[in-house]
Structure formats: C-alpha cells, structure tokens
Short mmCIF file of C-alpha atoms and ligand atoms in Angstrom, two decimals:
data_model
loop_
_atom_site.label_atom_id
_atom_site.label_comp_id
_atom_site.label_asym_id
_atom_site.label_seq_id
_atom_site.Cartn_x
_atom_site.Cartn_y
_atom_site.Cartn_z
CA MET K 1 -51.54 70.49 -2.84
CA ASN K 2 -49.49 69.88 -5.97
CA GLY K 3 -52.90 68.00 -7.83
CA LYS K 4 -53.38 65.32 -4.82
CA LYS K 5 -56.71 65.46 -3.31
CA THR K 6 -57.46 66.66 0.06
CA ILE K 7 -58.41 64.75 3.15
CA LEU K 8 -59.43 66.01 6.34
CA SER K 9 -59.59 63.75 9.27
CA GLY K 10 -60.77 64.46 12.62
CA MET K 11 -61.25 63.36 16.30
CA ARG K 12 -62.48 64.78 19.54
CA PRO K 13 -59.80 65.33 22.29
CA THR K 14 -60.83 62.24 24.51
CA GLY K 15 -56.99 61.89 25.97
CA LYS K 16 -54.97 59.01 25.29
CA LEU K 17 -56.17 56.65 22.52
CA HIS K 18 -57.17 52.81 22.49
CA LEU K 19 -56.64 50.12 20.09
CA GLY K 20 -60.29 50.78 18.45
CA HIS K 21 -58.97 54.01 17.62
CA LEU K 22 -56.03 52.56 15.97
CA VAL K 23 -57.86 49.93 13.87
CA GLY K 24 -60.71 52.22 13.28
CA ALA K 25 -58.91 55.54 12.22
CA LEU K 26 -55.30 55.84 12.74
CA GLU K 27 -54.20 52.91 10.68
CA ASN K 28 -56.48 54.49 7.45
CA TRP K 29 -55.17 57.58 8.35
CA VAL K 30 -51.28 56.73 8.38
CA ALA K 31 -51.97 54.64 5.19
CA LEU K 32 -53.67 57.86 3.10
CA GLN K 33 -51.48 60.35 4.42
CA HIS K 34 -49.04 60.63 1.29
CA GLU K 35 -51.49 59.89 -1.38
CA TYR K 36 -53.39 62.75 -0.34
CA ALA K 37 -53.05 66.13 0.88
CA SER K 38 -53.99 65.62 4.44
CA PHE K 39 -55.07 67.62 7.54
CA HIS K 40 -55.63 66.26 10.59
CA LEU K 41 -57.89 68.03 13.08
CA ILE K 42 -58.20 68.19 16.76
CA ALA K 43 -62.06 68.66 17.52
CA ASP K 44 -61.90 70.39 20.98
CA TYR K 45 -64.70 72.59 20.14
CA HIS K 46 -67.00 69.76 19.46
CA ALA K 47 -66.14 68.29 22.76
CA LEU K 48 -67.83 70.87 24.21
CA THR K 49 -71.32 69.85 22.62
CA THR K 50 -71.35 66.90 25.05
CA ASN K 51 -69.00 68.21 27.93
CA LEU K 52 -69.11 71.87 29.16
CA ASP K 53 -65.96 71.16 31.73
CA SER K 54 -63.17 72.58 29.15
CA SER K 55 -60.59 71.80 31.92
CA GLU K 56 -58.79 68.87 30.76
CA LEU K 57 -59.47 69.96 26.99
CA TYR K 58 -55.70 70.99 26.42
CA ARG K 59 -54.02 68.02 28.27
CA ASN K 60 -56.32 65.72 26.32
CA SER K 61 -55.67 67.48 23.01
CA ILE K 62 -51.57 66.73 23.71
CA ASP K 63 -52.34 63.45 24.73
CA MET K 64 -53.80 62.71 21.67
CA VAL K 65 -51.53 64.55 19.45
CA ILE K 66 -48.77 62.27 20.97
CA ASP K 67 -50.90 59.24 20.19
CA TRP K 68 -51.20 60.38 16.82
CA LEU K 69 -47.56 60.95 16.08
CA ALA K 70 -46.47 57.46 17.81
CA ALA K 71 -48.93 55.94 15.53
CA GLY K 72 -47.18 57.36 12.43
CA ILE K 73 -48.65 60.63 11.30
CA ASP K 74 -45.91 62.61 9.51
CA PRO K 75 -46.44 66.25 10.89
CA ALA K 76 -44.30 67.48 8.14
CA SER K 77 -46.52 66.47 5.38
CA SER K 78 -49.53 66.58 7.21
CA PRO K 79 -50.47 69.56 9.60
CA ILE K 80 -51.93 68.80 12.81
CA PHE K 81 -54.26 71.55 14.57
CA ARG K 82 -56.92 72.65 17.13
CA GLN K 83 -59.91 73.62 15.71
CA SER K 84 -60.07 76.23 18.49
CA GLN K 85 -56.87 78.07 17.16
CA VAL K 86 -58.10 78.29 13.66
CA LYS K 87 -60.91 81.36 13.73
CA GLU K 88 -62.21 80.59 10.22
CA HIS K 89 -63.92 77.18 11.65
CA THR K 90 -66.16 79.17 13.47
CA GLU K 91 -66.75 81.94 10.92
CA LEU K 92 -67.62 79.60 8.21
CA HIS K 93 -70.09 77.45 10.65
CA LEU K 94 -72.11 80.66 11.26
CA ILE K 95 -72.27 81.05 7.61
CA LEU K 96 -73.22 77.37 6.91
CA SER K 97 -75.65 77.37 9.59
CA MET K 98 -77.91 79.52 7.28
CA LEU K 99 -77.86 76.89 4.70
CA ILE K 100 -79.80 74.08 6.41
CA THR K 101 -82.87 73.82 8.53
CA SER K 102 -83.13 72.89 11.90
CA ALA K 103 -85.83 70.71 11.25
CA ARG K 104 -83.13 68.70 9.19
CA LEU K 105 -80.61 68.88 12.06
CA GLU K 106 -83.34 67.37 14.40
CA ARG K 107 -83.57 64.49 12.29
CA ASN K 108 -80.11 63.77 12.31
CA PRO K 109 -79.69 60.16 13.63
CA ALA K 110 -76.23 60.51 14.97
CA VAL K 111 -77.19 63.28 17.07
CA LYS K 112 -80.63 61.55 18.30
CA GLU K 113 -78.15 58.68 19.04
CA GLN K 114 -75.86 60.33 21.34
CA VAL K 115 -78.56 62.27 23.02
CA ARG K 116 -79.81 59.02 23.95
CA GLU K 117 -76.64 57.44 24.98
CA LEU K 118 -75.72 60.51 27.23
CA ASN K 119 -79.19 60.84 28.39
CA ILE K 120 -79.50 64.56 27.64
CA GLU K 121 -82.40 66.16 28.40
CA ASN K 122 -82.49 69.20 26.20
CA VAL K 123 -80.25 69.46 23.26
CA SER K 124 -78.25 72.78 23.09
CA TYR K 125 -78.37 75.02 20.09
CA GLY K 126 -74.50 74.22 19.58
CA HIS K 127 -74.79 70.31 19.99
CA LEU K 128 -77.94 70.71 17.25
CA GLY K 129 -75.37 72.40 14.92
CA TYR K 130 -72.70 69.64 15.58
CA PRO K 131 -72.69 68.74 12.27
CA VAL K 132 -72.51 72.28 10.79
CA LEU K 133 -69.54 72.60 12.78
CA GLN K 134 -67.98 69.57 11.16
CA ALA K 135 -69.37 70.74 7.56
CA ALA K 136 -67.28 73.71 8.30
CA ASP K 137 -64.07 71.59 9.48
CA ILE K 138 -64.34 69.98 6.21
CA LEU K 139 -65.34 72.50 3.75
CA LEU K 140 -62.47 75.10 5.04
CA TYR K 141 -60.17 72.88 3.56
CA LYS K 142 -62.15 71.71 0.55
CA GLY K 143 -61.75 68.10 1.77
CA ASP K 144 -62.43 65.34 -1.30
CA ALA K 145 -62.40 62.63 1.28
CA VAL K 146 -63.12 62.03 4.91
CA PRO K 147 -61.65 58.86 6.82
CA VAL K 148 -64.72 57.76 8.90
CA GLY K 149 -66.21 55.28 10.67
CA GLU K 150 -69.86 53.88 9.59
CA ASP K 151 -71.29 56.09 12.63
CA GLN K 152 -70.22 59.24 11.04
CA LEU K 153 -72.02 58.85 7.80
CA PRO K 154 -74.97 61.13 8.71
CA HIS K 155 -72.90 64.08 9.36
CA ILE K 156 -70.68 63.42 6.10
CA GLU K 157 -74.38 63.33 4.32
CA ILE K 158 -75.16 66.98 5.84
CA THR K 159 -71.97 68.44 4.75
CA ARG K 160 -72.58 67.44 1.48
CA GLU K 161 -75.91 68.90 1.18
CA ILE K 162 -74.52 71.88 2.84
CA ALA K 163 -71.53 72.04 0.40
CA ARG K 164 -74.12 71.39 -2.44
CA ARG K 165 -76.52 74.34 -0.81
CA PHE K 166 -73.83 76.80 -0.71
CA ASN K 167 -72.75 76.06 -4.56
CA THR K 168 -75.95 76.74 -5.85
CA GLN K 169 -76.90 79.66 -3.91
CA TYR K 170 -73.52 81.46 -4.24
CA ARG K 171 -71.18 80.17 -6.79
CA TYR K 172 -68.92 76.68 -6.98
CA VAL K 173 -66.46 76.79 -4.13
CA PHE K 174 -66.94 73.37 -2.35
CA PRO K 175 -65.96 69.92 -3.53
CA GLU K 176 -68.78 67.35 -2.24
CA PRO K 177 -66.56 65.33 0.13
CA GLU K 178 -66.78 61.68 -0.06
CA ALA K 179 -66.50 59.70 3.31
CA LYS K 180 -63.71 56.77 3.03
CA LEU K 181 -64.74 53.79 5.13
CA THR K 182 -62.28 51.61 7.18
CA LYS K 183 -61.86 48.46 6.20
CA PHE K 184 -61.67 46.36 9.32
CA ALA K 185 -64.89 46.31 11.26
CA ARG K 186 -64.83 48.05 14.42
CA LEU K 187 -63.10 46.55 17.24
CA PRO K 188 -64.71 45.35 19.98
CA GLY K 189 -64.24 46.17 23.78
CA LEU K 190 -63.06 43.62 26.32
CA ASP K 191 -66.51 42.88 27.48
CA GLY K 192 -67.84 42.68 23.98
CA ARG K 193 -69.68 45.96 23.78
CA ARG K 194 -68.23 48.82 21.80
CA MET K 195 -64.51 49.92 22.80
CA SER K 196 -64.86 53.17 24.82
CA LYS K 197 -63.06 55.12 27.19
CA SER K 198 -66.19 55.77 29.50
CA VAL K 199 -67.29 52.20 29.66
CA GLY K 200 -63.51 51.24 30.65
CA ASN K 201 -63.36 47.96 28.34
CA THR K 202 -60.14 49.66 26.49
CA ILE K 203 -56.83 48.74 25.91
CA LEU K 204 -54.74 52.04 25.57
CA LEU K 205 -51.88 52.52 22.97
CA SER K 206 -49.81 53.57 25.67
CA ASP K 207 -50.48 50.28 27.91
CA THR K 208 -47.39 48.37 28.91
CA PRO K 209 -47.12 44.85 28.17
CA ASP K 210 -48.27 43.93 32.05
CA GLU K 211 -51.25 46.14 31.69
CA ILE K 212 -52.38 44.39 28.36
CA ALA K 213 -51.71 41.04 29.77
CA ARG K 214 -54.03 41.78 32.75
CA LYS K 215 -56.57 43.73 31.02
CA MET K 216 -56.69 40.59 28.17
CA ARG K 217 -57.30 38.44 31.29
CA THR K 218 -60.64 40.00 31.91
CA ALA K 219 -61.87 39.81 28.43
CA VAL K 220 -65.05 37.69 28.04
CA THR K 221 -65.00 34.61 25.73
CA ASP K 222 -67.29 31.96 24.52
CA PRO K 223 -69.46 31.03 27.26
CA GLN K 224 -70.15 27.70 26.55
CA LYS K 225 -66.23 27.09 26.73
CA ILE K 226 -66.06 26.84 30.92
CA ARG K 227 -63.04 24.12 31.51
CA ARG K 228 -59.94 24.44 29.28
CA ASN K 229 -60.79 21.26 27.17
CA ASP K 230 -64.22 22.26 26.27
CA PRO K 231 -64.86 23.05 22.78
CA GLY K 232 -65.25 26.59 21.77
CA ARG K 233 -66.82 28.80 18.94
CA PRO K 234 -64.13 31.42 17.73
CA GLU K 235 -66.53 32.92 15.39
CA ILE K 236 -68.48 34.45 18.39
CA CYS K 237 -65.27 35.02 20.54
CA LEU K 238 -64.14 38.52 20.99
CA VAL K 239 -60.37 37.27 21.96
CA PHE K 240 -60.19 35.65 18.17
CA THR K 241 -61.28 38.94 16.31
CA TYR K 242 -57.97 40.39 18.39
CA HIS K 243 -56.32 37.47 17.04
CA GLN K 244 -57.48 38.12 13.52
CA LYS K 245 -56.31 41.45 13.50
CA PHE K 246 -53.14 41.40 15.46
CA ASN K 247 -52.02 37.80 15.17
CA PRO K 248 -53.26 36.83 11.48
CA GLY K 249 -50.61 34.40 10.75
CA GLU K 250 -51.37 31.71 13.73
CA ALA K 251 -55.31 32.98 13.53
CA PRO K 252 -56.28 29.62 11.85
CA ALA K 253 -54.45 27.29 14.29
CA VAL K 254 -55.50 29.37 17.27
CA ALA K 255 -59.51 28.77 15.88
CA GLU K 256 -58.12 24.96 15.26
CA GLY K 257 -57.04 24.79 18.76
CA CYS K 258 -59.92 26.34 20.67
CA ARG K 259 -62.50 24.42 18.72
CA SER K 260 -61.04 21.20 19.52
CA GLY K 261 -60.22 22.19 23.11
CA ALA K 262 -56.71 21.60 22.66
CA LEU K 263 -56.18 25.40 23.65
CA GLY K 264 -57.57 27.03 26.51
CA CYS K 265 -58.60 30.64 27.06
CA VAL K 266 -55.91 31.42 29.26
CA GLU K 267 -53.51 30.20 26.94
CA CYS K 268 -55.19 31.76 24.31
CA LYS K 269 -55.42 35.14 26.23
CA ARG K 270 -52.00 35.20 27.06
CA ARG K 271 -50.60 34.39 23.29
CA ILE K 272 -52.76 37.36 22.05
CA ALA K 273 -51.55 39.84 24.68
CA GLU K 274 -48.28 39.12 23.89
CA ARG K 275 -48.96 40.03 19.74
CA ILE K 276 -50.60 43.20 21.06
CA ALA K 277 -47.95 44.06 23.22
CA GLU K 278 -45.28 43.54 20.14
CA THR K 279 -47.38 45.44 17.92
CA LEU K 280 -47.16 48.74 20.35
CA ALA K 281 -43.95 48.21 21.44
CA PRO K 282 -42.54 50.76 18.93
CA PHE K 283 -45.16 52.70 19.52
CA ARG K 284 -44.51 53.16 22.97
CA GLU K 285 -40.88 54.08 22.28
CA THR K 286 -42.05 56.88 20.36
CA ARG K 287 -44.66 57.97 22.81
CA SER K 288 -41.88 58.14 25.65
CA HIS K 289 -39.72 60.27 23.23
CA HIS K 290 -42.72 62.75 22.99
CA GLU K 291 -43.80 62.61 26.45
CA SER K 292 -40.15 63.76 27.57
CA HIS K 293 -40.07 66.50 24.75
CA PRO K 294 -42.81 68.34 25.25
CA GLN K 295 -41.77 71.59 23.33
CA GLU K 296 -41.35 69.29 20.19
CA VAL K 297 -45.09 68.52 20.45
CA LEU K 298 -46.25 72.08 21.12
CA ASP K 299 -43.74 73.39 18.16
CA ILE K 300 -45.60 70.56 15.48
CA LEU K 301 -49.01 72.01 16.74
CA ARG K 302 -48.07 75.63 16.16
CA GLU K 303 -46.60 74.99 12.74
CA GLY K 304 -49.65 73.12 11.89
CA GLU K 305 -51.92 75.30 12.93
CA GLY K 306 -50.24 78.13 11.03
CA ARG K 307 -50.14 75.84 7.82
CA ALA K 308 -54.04 75.49 8.14
CA ARG K 309 -54.65 78.80 9.11
CA THR K 310 -53.15 79.75 5.86
CA ARG K 311 -55.38 77.17 3.90
CA ALA K 312 -58.82 78.51 5.65
CA GLN K 313 -57.85 81.82 4.96
CA ALA K 314 -57.55 81.02 0.94
CA THR K 315 -60.99 79.36 1.46
CA MET K 316 -62.72 82.32 3.43
CA ALA K 317 -61.45 84.66 0.80
CA ASP K 318 -63.31 82.47 -1.96
CA VAL K 319 -66.43 82.18 0.25
CA HIS K 320 -66.38 86.15 0.59
CA ALA K 321 -66.05 86.73 -3.05
CA ALA K 322 -68.52 84.37 -4.01
CA MET K 323 -71.05 85.86 -1.58
CA ASN K 324 -70.06 89.52 -2.79
CA LEU K 325 -69.08 90.08 1.31
CA GLY K 326 -65.79 92.24 1.58
N1 LIG W 1 -67.36 63.94 14.54
C1 LIG W 1 -65.96 63.13 14.51
C2 LIG W 1 -65.92 62.36 15.73
O1 LIG W 1 -67.06 62.37 16.79
C3 LIG W 1 -65.24 64.31 14.89
C4 LIG W 1 -64.84 65.41 13.89
C5 LIG W 1 -65.20 66.49 14.29
C6 LIG W 1 -64.87 65.05 12.62
N2 LIG W 1 -64.80 67.34 12.87
C7 LIG W 1 -64.48 66.22 12.02
C8 LIG W 1 -64.11 63.92 11.80
C9 LIG W 1 -64.09 66.59 10.68
C10 LIG W 1 -63.95 64.12 10.37
C11 LIG W 1 -64.25 65.38 9.96
O2 LIG W 1 -65.19 61.17 15.82
#
C-alpha cells in the first residue's frame, strides 16, 4: 500500500462497454490508477439483483474486462477481480446488514429509481440490500475514495453511514470513503436519452469505423435545422456534445458552421464519426489482441482475484478482532 490512498471502483458486468462508460467512468479510473492503490471490481452478484438469469454473467464479465484492459486499466498495478470469487464480500455483507435499518434502505432513491425504471413489482430482499453489498465491496478494501457518477451518490452515503456505525459500535476499522465524481457530464445516447445498452442508443467501444458512422447517422439533431443551410443550435444538439468531447480542437468551428448554416448535419456527423473512430482505433487493436489470447485474460483475473482475496482476508481479520469473534 506504500502510503497511497485506496480506490475501489466497480461496475456491473453488462457485457461490451459503450462510450458512456468510457467518458463517465473508465477515463477517470485510468487517470487515478497510479495516484491511488486501485482495486477494480466486477460486481457480478449485483447484476443478479435485477436479473436472475446468470447464464451470460461469465461471458459478460470477460467482455467487460477486455474493455477495461483496452481502455488502459493496468492489471499489474491494479487488481481486477470478480466479486463472486472473493467470498469475503458475502461475509462482510452479512455483518454490515445488521448495522442499517430496512426503513433506511427503503428510502434509498437509487433503488427506488431502479424499481420504477424496470417496473419491478416486489423488491427482493437482496435488491433492497444492494447498497449494503456495495458498502461491503468498498469497505473490504478500506477504500478511501470511489470514482462514480452522480447516480451512485446515495449508495456512497449509505456506505459512509455503515462505516461510522461499525466504527462506533465496535472499534475503528473503516475509513469513510469519499465519492470522486467524474468531470465530464454524462454523454447522451444517440437519441438524446441516457446512453444505455437496453435502450439501444449506444456506440460500443468495440464498434468498427463503419458501425460508428452508420450509428452516428441516426443521431438526433436540432429539430429546427431541417435543410442543410438552416441555422442550427449547437448548444442543444447532442452531436455537438460529442464534438466537444472527442473533437475539442475543431468544436468552435463546428459550432460556427452550424449556426451560420454553412455546415450541414450530414457532414457534421461524418466528421465526428471519424474522430471517434480515430480515438477508438488503439482501443480496438488492444481489444482484438485480448480476444485472440483468452488465456491471458483469465490469468489476469486469477491473479487479481488472489491479490484481492489477500487484502479482503486481512480486513476480515480486523473485523473479527474488533467484534471479538474468532
Ligand atoms: N452500483 C454500481 C453501478 O451500478 C456498481 C458497483 C457495485 C460499485 N459495487 C461497487 C461501484 C463498488 C463502486 C464501488 O454502477
């Protein structure tokens, strides 16, 4: 640990990742991975809270790891591991579950929103406990910071409450983790809604230049700009958001051309599709290397899971000692 603070970052294994994951999370993880001792968690148990079908979990986890590696996560410095392969997550989850009331969990806006979005009629015990498992994920590594998007803030707050409760009930074991918010606001999907695989409005990190160009042609633009020469409003156009992110040098000229009517949407989309394809080119190369060397990926996981387990066991020893168990 050599004096560095610890980061615990996590994602549910949803398979191949999209640009929203890159901008909203991975870029941040990569930027922080050497400044902090980082642990990268694949939250495969969490995936079960909203989908009991486990048949794709393994494949999705592998696909996600490949995208993490391609985005620049360095497994030599930061272990990558599956929650399900480090038993201590379930053990700490059990202990922490006594330190929070069910009323508090029922008030959690993040779970409420999920229930609304997915039309869940009866929330399972495990789903209600989602943030408790997440607290175990973070506290097991004594995480000081957690890089997340705003939607995760309620979970981090619950983690802090649970840490405080443990520390006062028994003795000090857990630092109270802080959320480290991503700088760039969320990247919208191609239809202007939240970018999400289930909505089908994403550009995947693994998409080819042709796929990127084809998808970009479907993106919604300013509805007032109908013909090429109509003046547009870049500030309300999601294609312009993409220019700001992936083509910052030319963005002012793009905005000017859009406003004056000199630049049509077709050309504007063609240009940004090219820039995105360029940004993702090295990424696709690393990805194809890993896809053709599956054993390397499995070795990275096995090694990461070993390191995570060592750290998790050390924390559980502290927990048991603080509680006089053992
Ligand atoms: N809840 C997170 C999400 O949906 C995933 C997650 C699980 C997580 N455990 C975590 C994130 C621990 C940060 C830290 O994206």
